Coordinates of C-alpha atoms in Angstrom, one line a residue:
M770 CA 71.1 91.0 60.9
N771 CA 71.7 92.4 64.4
I772 CA 72.9 95.9 63.8
K773 CA 73.5 96.5 67.5
K774 CA 76.3 94.0 67.8
H775 CA 78.3 95.8 65.1
I776 CA 78.1 99.3 66.6
P777 CA 80.9 98.9 69.2
N778 CA 83.4 97.5 66.7
T779 CA 82.4 100.2 64.2
I780 CA 83.2 102.9 66.8
T781 CA 86.5 101.1 67.5
L782 CA 87.4 101.2 63.8
L783 CA 86.6 104.9 63.7
N784 CA 89.1 105.3 66.5
L785 CA 91.6 103.6 64.3
L786 CA 90.7 105.9 61.4
C787 CA 91.3 108.9 63.6
G788 CA 94.8 107.5 64.4
C789 CA 95.5 107.1 60.7
I790 CA 94.4 110.7 59.9
A791 CA 96.5 112.0 62.9
L792 CA 99.6 110.2 61.4
V793 CA 99.0 112.1 58.1
F794 CA 98.9 115.4 60.0
V795 CA 102.0 114.6 62.0
S796 CA 103.8 113.8 58.7
K797 CA 103.0 117.4 57.6
D798 CA 104.0 118.9 61.0
Q799 CA 100.4 119.9 61.6
F800 CA 100.5 118.9 65.3
E801 CA 97.4 120.7 66.4
M802 CA 95.2 118.8 63.9
A803 CA 96.9 115.6 64.9
F804 CA 96.1 116.4 68.6
Y805 CA 92.4 116.9 67.8
F806 CA 92.1 113.6 65.9
V807 CA 93.8 111.7 68.7
C808 CA 91.4 113.4 71.2
L809 CA 88.5 112.2 69.0
G810 CA 90.0 108.7 68.8
I811 CA 90.3 108.6 72.6
F812 CA 86.7 109.8 72.9
L813 CA 85.5 107.0 70.6
D814 CA 87.7 104.5 72.5
F815 CA 85.7 105.3 75.7
F816 CA 82.3 104.8 74.0
D817 CA 83.1 101.5 72.2
G818 CA 83.3 99.8 75.5
F819 CA 80.3 101.7 76.8
F820 CA 78.1 100.5 73.9
A821 CA 79.5 97.0 74.1
R822 CA 78.3 96.8 77.7
L823 CA 75.0 98.6 77.0
F824 CA 74.1 96.2 74.1
K825 CA 75.7 93.2 75.9
V826 CA 77.8 92.3 72.9
S827 CA 81.2 92.3 74.6
G828 CA 83.5 89.6 73.2
P829 CA 87.1 88.7 72.4
L830 CA 86.9 90.3 68.9
G831 CA 86.1 93.7 70.4
L832 CA 88.9 93.3 72.9
Q833 CA 91.5 92.6 70.2
L834 CA 90.1 95.4 67.9
D835 CA 90.3 97.9 70.8
S836 CA 93.9 97.2 71.5
L837 CA 94.9 97.3 67.8
A838 CA 93.1 100.6 67.3
D839 CA 94.7 102.0 70.4
M840 CA 98.1 100.8 69.2
V841 CA 97.8 103.3 66.3
T842 CA 96.1 106.2 67.9
S843 CA 97.8 106.1 71.3
G844 CA 101.0 104.2 70.3
V845 CA 102.3 104.9 66.8
V846 CA 101.1 108.5 66.7
P847 CA 102.9 109.7 69.9
G848 CA 106.1 107.8 68.8
F849 CA 105.9 109.5 65.4
V850 CA 105.4 112.9 67.1
M851 CA 108.5 112.4 69.3
F852 CA 110.4 111.3 66.1
K853 CA 109.5 114.6 64.5
M854 CA 110.4 116.6 67.5
M855 CA 113.8 114.9 67.8
L856 CA 114.3 115.5 64.0
S857 CA 113.7 119.2 64.6
S858 CA 115.8 119.4 67.8
N859 CA 119.5 120.4 68.1
V860 CA 120.7 117.1 66.6
N861 CA 123.7 117.3 64.2
M862 CA 122.3 114.9 61.6
T863 CA 125.7 114.7 59.9
E864 CA 127.5 113.5 63.0
G865 CA 127.8 109.8 62.7
Y866 CA 125.4 107.9 65.0
L867 CA 123.3 111.0 65.7
Q868 CA 121.6 110.7 62.3
F869 CA 119.7 107.7 63.9
F870 CA 118.9 109.6 67.1
P871 CA 115.3 110.7 66.1
Y872 CA 114.3 107.1 65.6
L873 CA 114.6 106.7 69.4
G874 CA 111.3 108.5 69.6
F875 CA 109.6 105.2 68.6
I876 CA 110.6 103.8 72.0
I877 CA 107.3 105.3 73.0
T878 CA 105.5 103.1 70.5
L879 CA 107.3 100.0 71.8
G880 CA 106.4 100.9 75.4
S881 CA 102.8 101.5 74.3
C882 CA 102.6 98.1 72.6
M883 CA 103.9 96.4 75.8
R884 CA 101.4 98.3 77.9
L885 CA 98.4 97.3 75.7
A886 CA 99.5 93.7 75.7
K887 CA 99.9 93.6 79.4
F888 CA 96.5 95.3 80.0
N889 CA 94.7 92.6 78.0
I890 CA 95.9 89.8 80.3
D891 CA 96.1 91.7 83.6
T892 CA 93.0 90.9 85.7
R893 CA 94.1 93.6 88.3
Q894 CA 93.1 96.5 86.0
T895 CA 89.3 96.2 85.9
D896 CA 88.5 99.2 88.1
S897 CA 91.8 101.1 88.1
F898 CA 95.1 101.2 86.2
I899 CA 98.6 99.9 86.8
G900 CA 100.9 102.1 84.8
L901 CA 99.8 105.2 82.8
P902 CA 97.1 104.3 80.3
T903 CA 98.2 104.8 76.6
P904 CA 95.6 107.5 75.9
A905 CA 96.9 109.6 78.7
N906 CA 100.5 109.1 77.6
A907 CA 99.5 110.0 74.0
L908 CA 97.9 113.3 75.1
F909 CA 101.1 114.1 77.1
I910 CA 103.4 113.5 74.1
L911 CA 101.1 115.3 71.6
S912 CA 100.8 118.3 73.8
L913 CA 104.6 118.9 73.7
P914 CA 104.9 120.3 70.2
L915 CA 101.8 122.5 70.9
V916 CA 103.5 123.9 74.0
L917 CA 106.6 124.5 72.0
E918 CA 104.6 126.3 69.2
Y919 CA 102.4 128.5 71.5
Y920 CA 104.8 129.3 74.4
S921 CA 108.3 129.3 73.0
A922 CA 107.9 132.9 71.7
N923 CA 107.4 134.2 75.2
S924 CA 109.6 131.7 77.1
L925 CA 113.2 131.0 76.1
M926 CA 113.3 128.3 78.7
V927 CA 110.4 126.3 77.0
L928 CA 112.2 126.7 73.6
E929 CA 115.5 125.4 75.1
I930 CA 114.0 122.5 77.0
L931 CA 111.8 121.2 74.2
T932 CA 114.4 121.5 71.5
E933 CA 117.2 119.8 73.5
K934 CA 117.7 116.3 72.2
W935 CA 118.7 114.8 75.5
V936 CA 115.7 116.3 77.3
L937 CA 113.5 114.7 74.6
L938 CA 115.3 111.4 75.1
V939 CA 114.7 111.5 78.8
I940 CA 111.0 112.3 78.2
T941 CA 110.8 109.3 75.8
L942 CA 112.4 106.9 78.2
F943 CA 110.2 108.2 81.1
S944 CA 107.1 107.8 78.9
A945 CA 108.0 104.1 78.1
Y946 CA 108.8 103.5 81.8
I947 CA 105.6 105.1 83.3
L948 CA 103.4 103.2 80.8
N949 CA 104.7 99.9 82.2
A950 CA 105.6 100.8 85.8
E951 CA 103.9 98.8 88.6
I952 CA 102.3 102.0 89.9
P953 CA 98.6 101.8 90.7
L954 CA 96.7 104.9 89.4
F955 CA 93.3 105.8 90.7
S956 CA 90.3 105.4 88.5
L957 CA 88.3 108.5 87.4
K958 CA 85.1 106.6 87.4
I959 CA 82.5 107.9 89.9
K960 CA 80.5 105.0 91.3
K961 CA 78.7 106.6 94.2
F962 CA 77.3 110.1 94.0
N963 CA 78.7 111.6 97.2
F964 CA 81.8 113.7 97.9
K965 CA 83.3 111.4 100.5
D966 CA 83.7 108.4 98.3
N967 CA 84.9 110.5 95.3
A968 CA 86.9 113.3 97.0
L969 CA 90.1 112.3 95.2
Q970 CA 88.5 112.2 91.7
I971 CA 86.5 115.5 92.3
I972 CA 89.6 117.4 93.5
F973 CA 91.7 116.1 90.6
L974 CA 89.0 117.0 88.0
A975 CA 88.4 120.4 89.5
I976 CA 92.2 121.3 89.6
S977 CA 92.6 119.9 86.0
L978 CA 89.7 122.0 84.7
L979 CA 91.2 125.1 86.3
L980 CA 94.6 124.4 84.8
L981 CA 93.0 123.9 81.4
V982 CA 91.2 127.2 81.6
L983 CA 94.2 129.1 82.7
L984 CA 97.0 127.5 80.8
N985 CA 95.4 125.9 77.7
Y986 CA 97.8 123.4 76.0
L987 CA 100.4 123.8 78.7
A988 CA 98.0 122.4 81.2
I989 CA 97.9 119.0 79.5
P990 CA 101.4 117.7 80.5
L991 CA 100.9 119.3 83.9
V992 CA 97.6 117.5 84.4
I993 CA 99.1 114.1 83.4
I994 CA 102.1 114.6 85.8
F995 CA 99.7 115.7 88.5
Y996 CA 97.6 112.6 88.0
V997 CA 100.6 110.3 88.5
L998 CA 101.9 112.2 91.5
L999 CA 98.5 112.3 93.1
S1000 CA 98.2 108.5 92.6
V1001 CA 101.5 108.0 94.3
I1002 CA 100.5 110.2 97.2
N1003 CA 97.2 108.3 97.4
N1004 CA 99.0 104.9 97.5
K1005 CA 101.4 106.0 100.1
F1006 CA 99.4 108.1 102.5
L1007 CA 95.7 108.3 101.8
K1008 CA 94.6 104.7 101.1
K1009 CA 93.4 102.8 104.1

């Protein structure tokens, strides 16, 4: 029995397990623990492909497992988080159609599903991305209840923004859009060890690290937005 060939798929299944555990924590409104398990799942998602290439055991089964695991960890979980945030927002649940409003949060899940399906058949995304990757989007969404929890006491504006149902709906729709938008995003992979060829990646990582040190959870949505904006600027003005 070749143990090596089962290692990547086992890692992928652990990613799926992390997503399932995160769902349980979201159901209990324990968003910080859910965030950590999604982060662990994303970490494992990186290494399943790494070990598949290392052991030369890449195959169609691994590709399908990877997408199915990501669908839970980076698709269902953020949709459920947005559902819970909308449920706790200033929605009058007794007012007719508004009782169904929180379910619109699962638009994120639908957008993630479409993104993952497109990625599997899109040959353009071998070295970079077109549209925001589902793990980045998941981190963006899961950071929002943490920002609300840790910053709303000192900022009335944060409280008002992240508990306003229409703002949450706009975030939801934007999330589904940016996942599937035909916007090339630069890769964070460093192929040559020199500053000139990796200036964009190094600058982005340095600024991101600084923001994380200074702002903690608040830095996460800012870093994701910065990544998209920097990619747009790179596409328009910096690419030769």
